[in-house]
Coordinates of C-alpha atoms and ligand atoms in Angstrom, one line a residue:
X25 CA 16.3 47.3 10.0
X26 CA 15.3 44.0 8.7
X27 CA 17.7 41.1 8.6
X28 CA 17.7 37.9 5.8
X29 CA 20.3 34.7 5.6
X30 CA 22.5 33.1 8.3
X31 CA 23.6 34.1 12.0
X32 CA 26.2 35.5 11.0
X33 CA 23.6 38.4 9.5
X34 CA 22.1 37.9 12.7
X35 CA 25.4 38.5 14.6
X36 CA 26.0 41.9 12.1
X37 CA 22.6 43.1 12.7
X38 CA 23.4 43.2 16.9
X39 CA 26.7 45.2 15.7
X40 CA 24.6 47.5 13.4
X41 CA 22.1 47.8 15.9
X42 CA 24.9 48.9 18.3
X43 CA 26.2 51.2 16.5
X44 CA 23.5 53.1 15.2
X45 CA 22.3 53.2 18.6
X46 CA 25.8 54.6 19.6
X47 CA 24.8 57.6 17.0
X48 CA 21.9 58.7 18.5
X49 CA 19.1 56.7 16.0
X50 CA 16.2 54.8 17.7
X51 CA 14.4 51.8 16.2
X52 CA 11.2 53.3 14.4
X53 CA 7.9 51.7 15.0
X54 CA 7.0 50.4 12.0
X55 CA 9.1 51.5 8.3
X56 CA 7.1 53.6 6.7
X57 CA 8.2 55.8 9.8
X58 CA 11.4 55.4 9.6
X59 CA 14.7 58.1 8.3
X60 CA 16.8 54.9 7.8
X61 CA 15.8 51.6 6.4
X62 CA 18.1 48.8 6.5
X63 CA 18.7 46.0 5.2
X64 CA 21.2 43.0 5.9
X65 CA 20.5 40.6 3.2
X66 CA 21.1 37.1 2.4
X67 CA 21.8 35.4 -1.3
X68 CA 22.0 31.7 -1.2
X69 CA 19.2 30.6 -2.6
X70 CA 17.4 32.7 -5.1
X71 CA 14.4 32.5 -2.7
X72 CA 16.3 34.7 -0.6
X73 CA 16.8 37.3 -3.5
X74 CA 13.2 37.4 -4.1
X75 CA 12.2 37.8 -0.9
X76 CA 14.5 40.7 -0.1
X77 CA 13.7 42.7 -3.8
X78 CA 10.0 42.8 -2.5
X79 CA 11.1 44.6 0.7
X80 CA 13.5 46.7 -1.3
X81 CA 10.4 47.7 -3.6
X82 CA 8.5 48.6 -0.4
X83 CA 11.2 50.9 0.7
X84 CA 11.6 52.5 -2.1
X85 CA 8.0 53.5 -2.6
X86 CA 8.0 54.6 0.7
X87 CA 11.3 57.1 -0.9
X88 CA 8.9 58.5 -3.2
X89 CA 7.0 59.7 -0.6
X90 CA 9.8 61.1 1.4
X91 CA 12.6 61.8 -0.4
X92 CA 14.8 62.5 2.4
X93 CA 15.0 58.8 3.7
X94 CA 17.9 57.0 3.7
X95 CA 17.5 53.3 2.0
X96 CA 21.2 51.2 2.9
X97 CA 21.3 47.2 1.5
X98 CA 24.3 45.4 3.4
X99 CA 25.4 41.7 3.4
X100 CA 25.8 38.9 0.5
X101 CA 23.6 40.1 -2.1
X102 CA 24.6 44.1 -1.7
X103 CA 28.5 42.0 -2.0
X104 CA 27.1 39.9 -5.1
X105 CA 25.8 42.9 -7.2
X106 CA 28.2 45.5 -5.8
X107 CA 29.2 46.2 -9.4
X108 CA 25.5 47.0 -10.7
X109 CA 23.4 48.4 -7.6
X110 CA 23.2 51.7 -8.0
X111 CA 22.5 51.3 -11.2
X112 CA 19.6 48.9 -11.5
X113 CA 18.2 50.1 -7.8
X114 CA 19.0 53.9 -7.7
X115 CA 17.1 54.7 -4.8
X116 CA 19.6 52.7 -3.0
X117 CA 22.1 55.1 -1.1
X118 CA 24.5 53.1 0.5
X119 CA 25.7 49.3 0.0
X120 CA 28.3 47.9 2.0
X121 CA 29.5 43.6 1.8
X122 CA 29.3 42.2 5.1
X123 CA 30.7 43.1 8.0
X124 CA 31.3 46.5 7.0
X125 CA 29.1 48.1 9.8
X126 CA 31.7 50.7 10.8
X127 CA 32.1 52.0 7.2
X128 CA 27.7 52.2 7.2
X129 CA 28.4 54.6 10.7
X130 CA 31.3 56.8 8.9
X131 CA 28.9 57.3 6.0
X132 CA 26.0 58.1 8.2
X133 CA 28.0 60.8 10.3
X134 CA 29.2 62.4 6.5
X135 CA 28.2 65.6 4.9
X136 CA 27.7 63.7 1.7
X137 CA 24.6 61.2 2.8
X138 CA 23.3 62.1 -0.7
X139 CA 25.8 60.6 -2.8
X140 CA 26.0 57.3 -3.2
X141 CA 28.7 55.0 -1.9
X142 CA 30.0 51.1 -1.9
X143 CA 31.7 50.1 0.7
X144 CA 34.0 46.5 0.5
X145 CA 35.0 44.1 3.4
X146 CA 38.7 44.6 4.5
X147 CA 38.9 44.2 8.1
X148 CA 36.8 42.5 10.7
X149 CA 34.1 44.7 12.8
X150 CA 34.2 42.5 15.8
X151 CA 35.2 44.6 18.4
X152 CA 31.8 47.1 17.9
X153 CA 29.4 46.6 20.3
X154 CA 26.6 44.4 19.8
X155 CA 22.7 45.0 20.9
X156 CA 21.9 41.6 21.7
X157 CA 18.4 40.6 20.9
X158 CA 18.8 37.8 24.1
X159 CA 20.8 39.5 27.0
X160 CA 21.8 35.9 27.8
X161 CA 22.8 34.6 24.0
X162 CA 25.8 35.9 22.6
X163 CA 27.8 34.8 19.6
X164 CA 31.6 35.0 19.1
X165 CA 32.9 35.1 15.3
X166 CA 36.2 33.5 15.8
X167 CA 36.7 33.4 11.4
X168 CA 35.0 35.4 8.5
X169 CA 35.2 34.3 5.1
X170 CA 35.8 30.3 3.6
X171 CA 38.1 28.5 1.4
X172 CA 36.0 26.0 0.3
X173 CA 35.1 26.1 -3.2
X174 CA 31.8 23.9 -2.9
X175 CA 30.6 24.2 -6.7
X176 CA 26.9 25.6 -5.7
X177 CA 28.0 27.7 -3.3
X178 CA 27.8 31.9 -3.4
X179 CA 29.4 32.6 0.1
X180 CA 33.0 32.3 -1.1
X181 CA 32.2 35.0 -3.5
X182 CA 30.6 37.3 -0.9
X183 CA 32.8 36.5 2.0
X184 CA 36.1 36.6 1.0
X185 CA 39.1 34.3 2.1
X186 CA 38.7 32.6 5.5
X187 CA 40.7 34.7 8.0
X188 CA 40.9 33.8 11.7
X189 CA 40.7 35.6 14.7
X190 CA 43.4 35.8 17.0
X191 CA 42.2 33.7 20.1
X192 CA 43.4 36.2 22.9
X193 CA 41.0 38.7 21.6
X194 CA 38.0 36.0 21.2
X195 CA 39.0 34.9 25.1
X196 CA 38.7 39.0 25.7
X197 CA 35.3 39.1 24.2
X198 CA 34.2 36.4 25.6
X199 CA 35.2 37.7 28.8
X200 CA 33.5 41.1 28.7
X201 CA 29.9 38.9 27.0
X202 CA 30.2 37.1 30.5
X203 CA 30.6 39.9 32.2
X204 CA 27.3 41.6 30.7
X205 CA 25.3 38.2 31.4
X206 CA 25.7 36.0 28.4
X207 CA 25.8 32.4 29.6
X208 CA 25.6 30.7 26.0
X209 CA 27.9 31.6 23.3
X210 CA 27.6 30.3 20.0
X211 CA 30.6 30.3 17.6
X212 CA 30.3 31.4 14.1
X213 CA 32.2 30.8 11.3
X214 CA 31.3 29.2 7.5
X215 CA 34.1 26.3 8.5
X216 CA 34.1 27.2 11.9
X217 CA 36.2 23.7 12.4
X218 CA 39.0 24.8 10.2
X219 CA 39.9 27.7 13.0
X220 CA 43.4 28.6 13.6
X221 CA 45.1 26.8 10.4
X222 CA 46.0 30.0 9.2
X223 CA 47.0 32.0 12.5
X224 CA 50.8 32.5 12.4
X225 CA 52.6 29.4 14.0
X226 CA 53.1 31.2 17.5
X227 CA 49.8 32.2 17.9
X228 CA 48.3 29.2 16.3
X229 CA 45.7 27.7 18.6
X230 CA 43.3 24.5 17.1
X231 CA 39.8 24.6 16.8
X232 CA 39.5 22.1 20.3
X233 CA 42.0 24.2 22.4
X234 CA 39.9 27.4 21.4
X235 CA 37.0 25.4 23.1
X236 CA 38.5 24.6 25.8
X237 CA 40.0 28.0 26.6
X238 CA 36.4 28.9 26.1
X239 CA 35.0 26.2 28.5
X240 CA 37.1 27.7 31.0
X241 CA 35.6 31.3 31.1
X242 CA 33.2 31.6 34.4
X243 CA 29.8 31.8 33.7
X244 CA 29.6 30.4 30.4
X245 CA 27.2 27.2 30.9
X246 CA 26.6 26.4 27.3
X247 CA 28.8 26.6 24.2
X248 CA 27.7 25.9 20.8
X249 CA 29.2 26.0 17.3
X250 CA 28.3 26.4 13.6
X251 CA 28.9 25.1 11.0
X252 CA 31.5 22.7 11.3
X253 CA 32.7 21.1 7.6
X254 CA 32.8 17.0 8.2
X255 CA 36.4 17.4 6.3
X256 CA 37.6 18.7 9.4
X257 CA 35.7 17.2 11.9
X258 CA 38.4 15.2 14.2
X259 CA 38.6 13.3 17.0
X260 CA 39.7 15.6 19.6
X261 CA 36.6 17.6 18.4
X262 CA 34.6 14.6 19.4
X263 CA 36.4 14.0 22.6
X264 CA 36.3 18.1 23.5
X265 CA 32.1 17.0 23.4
X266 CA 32.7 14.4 26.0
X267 CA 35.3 16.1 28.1
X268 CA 34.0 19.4 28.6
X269 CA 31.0 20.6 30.8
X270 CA 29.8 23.6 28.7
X271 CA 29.8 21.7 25.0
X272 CA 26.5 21.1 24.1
X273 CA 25.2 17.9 23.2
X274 CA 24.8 18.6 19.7
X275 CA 26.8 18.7 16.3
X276 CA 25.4 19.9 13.1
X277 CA 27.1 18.1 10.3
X278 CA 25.9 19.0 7.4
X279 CA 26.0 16.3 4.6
X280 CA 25.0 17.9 1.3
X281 CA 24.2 14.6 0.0
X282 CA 24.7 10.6 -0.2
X283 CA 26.0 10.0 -3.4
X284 CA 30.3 10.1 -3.9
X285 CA 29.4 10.5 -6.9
X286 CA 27.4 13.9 -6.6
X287 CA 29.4 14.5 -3.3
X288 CA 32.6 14.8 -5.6
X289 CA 30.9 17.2 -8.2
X290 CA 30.2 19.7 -5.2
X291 CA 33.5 19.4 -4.7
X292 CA 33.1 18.3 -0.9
X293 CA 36.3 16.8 -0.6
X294 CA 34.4 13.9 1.8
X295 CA 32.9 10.2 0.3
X296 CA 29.6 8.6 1.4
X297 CA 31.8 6.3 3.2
X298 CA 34.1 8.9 5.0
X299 CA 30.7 10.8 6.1
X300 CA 29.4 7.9 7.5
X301 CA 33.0 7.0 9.1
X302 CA 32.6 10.5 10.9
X303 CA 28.8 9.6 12.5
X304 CA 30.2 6.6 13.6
X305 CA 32.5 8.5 15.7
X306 CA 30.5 10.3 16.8
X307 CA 27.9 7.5 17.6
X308 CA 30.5 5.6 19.4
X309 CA 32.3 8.4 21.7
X310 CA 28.6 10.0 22.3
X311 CA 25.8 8.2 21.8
X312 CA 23.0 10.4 23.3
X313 CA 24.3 13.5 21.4
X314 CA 21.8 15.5 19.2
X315 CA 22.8 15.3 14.8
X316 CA 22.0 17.2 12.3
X317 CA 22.4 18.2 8.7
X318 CA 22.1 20.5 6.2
X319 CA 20.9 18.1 2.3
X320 CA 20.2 19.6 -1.4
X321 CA 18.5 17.7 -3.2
X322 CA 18.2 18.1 -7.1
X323 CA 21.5 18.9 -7.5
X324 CA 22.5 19.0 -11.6
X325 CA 23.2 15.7 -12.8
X326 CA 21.9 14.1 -9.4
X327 CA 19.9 10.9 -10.5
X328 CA 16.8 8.9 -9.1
X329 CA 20.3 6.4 -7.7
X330 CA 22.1 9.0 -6.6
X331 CA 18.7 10.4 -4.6
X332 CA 18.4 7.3 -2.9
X333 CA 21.9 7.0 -1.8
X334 CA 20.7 10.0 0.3
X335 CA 17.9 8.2 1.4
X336 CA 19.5 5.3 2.7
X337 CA 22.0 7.5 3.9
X338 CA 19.3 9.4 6.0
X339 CA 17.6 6.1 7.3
X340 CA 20.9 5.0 8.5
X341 CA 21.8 8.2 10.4
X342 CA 18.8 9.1 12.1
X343 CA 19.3 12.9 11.8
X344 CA 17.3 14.6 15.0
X345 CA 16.6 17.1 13.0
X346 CA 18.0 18.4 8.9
X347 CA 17.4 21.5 6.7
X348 CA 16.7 20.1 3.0
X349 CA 17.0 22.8 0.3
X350 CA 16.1 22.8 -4.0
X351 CA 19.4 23.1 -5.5
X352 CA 19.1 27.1 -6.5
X353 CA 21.4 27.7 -9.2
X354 CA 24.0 30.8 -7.9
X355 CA 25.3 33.3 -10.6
X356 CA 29.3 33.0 -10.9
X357 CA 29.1 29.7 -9.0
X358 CA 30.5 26.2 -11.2
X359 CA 27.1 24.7 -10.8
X360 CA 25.1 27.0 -12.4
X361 CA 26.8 26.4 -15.5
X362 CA 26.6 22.9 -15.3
X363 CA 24.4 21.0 -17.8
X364 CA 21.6 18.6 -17.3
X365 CA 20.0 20.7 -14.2
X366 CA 17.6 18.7 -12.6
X367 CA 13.7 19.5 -13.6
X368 CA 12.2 21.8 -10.9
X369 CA 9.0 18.9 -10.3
X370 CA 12.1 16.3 -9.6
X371 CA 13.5 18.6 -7.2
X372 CA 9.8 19.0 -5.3
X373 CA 9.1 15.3 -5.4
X374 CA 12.5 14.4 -4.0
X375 CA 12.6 17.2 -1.1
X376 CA 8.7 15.8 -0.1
X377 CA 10.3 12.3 0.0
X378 CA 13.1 13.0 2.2
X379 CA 11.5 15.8 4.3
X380 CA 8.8 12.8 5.0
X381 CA 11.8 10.6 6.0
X382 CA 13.8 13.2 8.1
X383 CA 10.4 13.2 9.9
X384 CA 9.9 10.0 10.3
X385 CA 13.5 9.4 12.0
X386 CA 13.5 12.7 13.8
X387 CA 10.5 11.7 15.5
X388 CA 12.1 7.8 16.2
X389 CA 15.2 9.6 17.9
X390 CA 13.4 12.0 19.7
X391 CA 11.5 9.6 22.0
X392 CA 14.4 8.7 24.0
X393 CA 14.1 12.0 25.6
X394 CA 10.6 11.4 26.7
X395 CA 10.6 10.0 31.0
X396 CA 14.1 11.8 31.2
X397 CA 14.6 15.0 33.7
X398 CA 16.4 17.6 30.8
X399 CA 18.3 21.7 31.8
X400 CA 16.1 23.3 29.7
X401 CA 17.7 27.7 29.0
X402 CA 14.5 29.7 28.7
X403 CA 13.8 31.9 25.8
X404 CA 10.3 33.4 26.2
X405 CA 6.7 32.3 26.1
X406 CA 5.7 29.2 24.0
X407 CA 4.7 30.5 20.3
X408 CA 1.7 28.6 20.4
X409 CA 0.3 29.3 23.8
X410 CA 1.4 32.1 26.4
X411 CA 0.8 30.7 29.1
X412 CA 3.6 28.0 28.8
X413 CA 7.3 28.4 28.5
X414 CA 10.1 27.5 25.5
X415 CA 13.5 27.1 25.8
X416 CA 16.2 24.5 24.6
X417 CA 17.5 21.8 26.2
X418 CA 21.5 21.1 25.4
X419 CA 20.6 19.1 22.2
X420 CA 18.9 21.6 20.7
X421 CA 15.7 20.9 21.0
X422 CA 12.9 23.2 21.5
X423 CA 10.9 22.6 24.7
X424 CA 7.2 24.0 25.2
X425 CA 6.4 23.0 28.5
X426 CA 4.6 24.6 31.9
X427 CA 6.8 26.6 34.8
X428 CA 7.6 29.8 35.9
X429 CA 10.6 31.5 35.1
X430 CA 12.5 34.3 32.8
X431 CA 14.4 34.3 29.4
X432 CA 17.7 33.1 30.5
X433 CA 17.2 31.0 33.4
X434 CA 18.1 27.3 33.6
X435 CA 15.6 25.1 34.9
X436 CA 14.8 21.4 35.1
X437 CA 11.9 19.7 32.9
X438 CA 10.1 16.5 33.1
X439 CA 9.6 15.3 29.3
X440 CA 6.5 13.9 28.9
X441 CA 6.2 13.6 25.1
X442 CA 8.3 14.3 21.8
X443 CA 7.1 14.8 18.1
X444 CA 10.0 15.3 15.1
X445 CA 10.1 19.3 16.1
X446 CA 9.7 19.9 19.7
X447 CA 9.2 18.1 23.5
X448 CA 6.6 19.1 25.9
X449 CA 6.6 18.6 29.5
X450 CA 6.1 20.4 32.7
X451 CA 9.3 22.1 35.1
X452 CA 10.3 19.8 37.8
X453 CA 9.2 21.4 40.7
X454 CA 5.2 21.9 38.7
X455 CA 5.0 18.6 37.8
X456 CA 6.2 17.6 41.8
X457 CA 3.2 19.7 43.0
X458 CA 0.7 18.0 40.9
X459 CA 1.9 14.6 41.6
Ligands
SAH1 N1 29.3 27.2 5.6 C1 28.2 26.4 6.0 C2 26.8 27.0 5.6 C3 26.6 27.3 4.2 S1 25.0 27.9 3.7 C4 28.4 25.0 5.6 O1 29.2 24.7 4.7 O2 27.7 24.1 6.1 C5 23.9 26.7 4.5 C6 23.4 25.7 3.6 O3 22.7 26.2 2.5 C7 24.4 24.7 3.0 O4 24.9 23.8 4.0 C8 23.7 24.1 1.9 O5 23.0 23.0 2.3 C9 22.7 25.2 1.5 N2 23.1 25.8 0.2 C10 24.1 26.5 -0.1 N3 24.1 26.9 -1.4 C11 23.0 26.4 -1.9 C12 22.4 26.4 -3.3 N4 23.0 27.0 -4.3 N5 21.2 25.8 -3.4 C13 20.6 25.1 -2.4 N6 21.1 25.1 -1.2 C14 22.3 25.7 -0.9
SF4_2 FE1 29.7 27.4 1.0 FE2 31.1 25.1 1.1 FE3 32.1 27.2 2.2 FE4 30.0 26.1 3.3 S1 32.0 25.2 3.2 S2 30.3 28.3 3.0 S3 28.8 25.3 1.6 S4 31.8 26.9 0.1
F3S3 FE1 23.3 34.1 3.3 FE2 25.7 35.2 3.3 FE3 24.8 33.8 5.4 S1 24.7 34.3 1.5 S2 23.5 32.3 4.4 S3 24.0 35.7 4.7 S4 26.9 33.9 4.5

């Protein structure tokens, strides 16, 4: 099973995972020894197309040499083509849109696994149980789909209306995750803010209360959230951050750009100035908490002026941390059909600028980390050296630093330096011994 996009792939995968392991199947070594091979894919850039069709090419020469294996796409892209993919990719036998893990299982356990079949999204697939890849990590989807209409956007095509869950089921899941070790829950939903506005009024519960319920659940140390849309991002939000112990320190606010101007043809529903009217906030209520952003640059239309805007935007902020994308036009979306799209060497020259600045300030905000004592969750060994340790601290950042301990253990580090990525330092109690 390989797995492209967002967490909420991520979060299906665990389910899929689950389930198949609930029929009897066992992950395979490596693919080309494998009866199933799935995919969850992703389509929101058209990066994330040609990456998967390469895969799917893989898999299918890998059919040709034995014809009984089963090749099953799932996610935003099988959602996207649903209407063509059996047709241009034939070796394909089952596509399903996402969350639709429990109509992959009824076609698995069928007598017809050779005929083809597309499956839709109707209902949510959250109570299946996941195969978390962390014991200690869970997520909770507390909404699926979005009712947005950003103009670039795919995922309202491939995710449907945004419905809520009902929050006496999401306290009973995050109950029984508790109960099975997780300690930090992250909550998923495209406007993950916008939870509950469409709950019927007596079991309507806001976006803050469901964090606080949350808060109160034993054994949950560290709550996160993505991706909250700044429309909707209110005060009590930004109190619920002060007020309660398990919120992390961090918010992801993702911008989209600087410019009104091109802010209005996305169809964000926010200004420049409103953004900026939301960091200050945000600023002012919790000054030492972690920000960061998701920017496109070269957006149609979207002028050297209107770049800029961005940039000043950006030097003003001081993001700890942003994911910049090249506008990808999206088919069916408003934006692809939009003339003057912006010349793919603008787009490169403007993404090198303001990766270079993101840098520059991520860097800037991250000394003030560096001297402090920081609860650092561990994840595993550092990726560039074994012998040390990585976790993340409540902001978010990644920690490589040297100590003793297991993936899901809290601990205390001594941060002795910061670059725009990571910290480094040494666990409390190591760096007391060698003093
Ligand atoms: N619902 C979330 C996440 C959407 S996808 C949100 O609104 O924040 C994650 C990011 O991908 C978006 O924030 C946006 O920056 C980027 N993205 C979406 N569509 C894109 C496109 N067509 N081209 C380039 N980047 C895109
Ligand atoms: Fe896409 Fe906008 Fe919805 Fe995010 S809020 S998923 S960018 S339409
Ligand atoms: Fe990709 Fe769908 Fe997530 S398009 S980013 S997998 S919502």
């Amino acid at each position: 099973m390989t797995t492209f996009g967002c967490q909420m792939n991520e979060h299906d995968s665990e389910r899929m995972k689950g389930m198949l392991e609930s029929l009897g199947y066992v992950p395979a070594e490596r693919r080309a020894e494998a009866d199933l091979i799935l995919f969850n894919t992703c389509s929101i850039r058209e990066r994330a197309d040609d990456r998967f069709i390469a895969h799917l090419q893989e898999a299918a020469a890998l059919k040709r040499r034995a014809p009984d294996t089963v090749i099953g796409v799932g996610g935003c892209w099988a959602q996207s083509v649903k209407h063509e993919v059996f047709e241009r990719f034939p070796y394909v036998d089952v596509a399903f849109g996402p969350g639709q893990v429990h109509k992959l299982a009824e076609f698995l356990t069928s007598e017809s696994l050779s005929a083809q079949g597309f499956f839709e999204f109707e209902s949510f697939t959250g109570d299946l149980p996941a195969r978390r890849a962390r014991r200690h990590q869970g997520w909770l989807q507390v909404s699926v789909g979005c009712n947005c209409v950003c103009s670039y956007c795919i995922v309202p095509s491939t995710r449907g209306r945004e419905v809520s869950r009902d929050p006496d089921t999401l306290i009973a899941e995050i109950r029984r995750q508790a109960a099975d070790g997780v300690s930090e829950v992250t909550l998923l939903g495209q406007n993950v803010n916008s939870y509950g506005r469409d709950l019927p009024a007596d079991r309507r519960v806001s976006f803050s209360e469901l964090l606080r319920r949350i808060d109160a659940v034993e054994g949950i140390r560290r709550i996160r959230y993505t991706s909250p849309h700044p429309k909707d991002m209110r005060e009590d939000v930004i109190r619920a951050h002060a007020e309660l112990p398990a919120l992390c320190e961090h918010i992801h606010l993702p911008l989209q750009s600087g410019s009104s101007a091109v802010l209005k043809r996305m169809r964000r529903t926010y200004t420049r100035e409103r953004y900026l009217d939301r960091v200050a906030l945000i600023r002012e209520q919790l000054p030492d908490c972690g920000l960061t952003t998701d920017i496109i640059v070269g957006f149609p239309g979207e002028t050297e002026a209107d770049f800029e805007q961005t940039l000043t935007l950006v030097d003003e902020v001081g993001y700890d941390g942003a994911f910049t994308f090249l506008y990808s036009p999206r088919r069916d979306t408003e934006a692809a059909a939009l003339e003057d799209q912006v010349p793919h060497e603008v787009k490169v020259e403007r993404l090198e600028r303001l990766v270079g600045l993101v840098q520059r300030r991520a860097s800037d905000r991250a000394q003030r980390f560096v001297g402090r004592s920081l609860e650092v969750l561990i994840e595993g060994p550092s990726r560039t050296d074994p012998a040390r340790l990585r976790g993340r601290t409540r902001h978010n950042k990644v920690v490589n630093f040297d100590g003793l301990g297991e993936p899901g253990d809290y601990v205390q580090v001594e941060i002795s330096g910061a670059t725009s990525q990571t910290l480094t330092g040494a666990m409390s109690l190591v760096a007391a011994a060698a003093g």
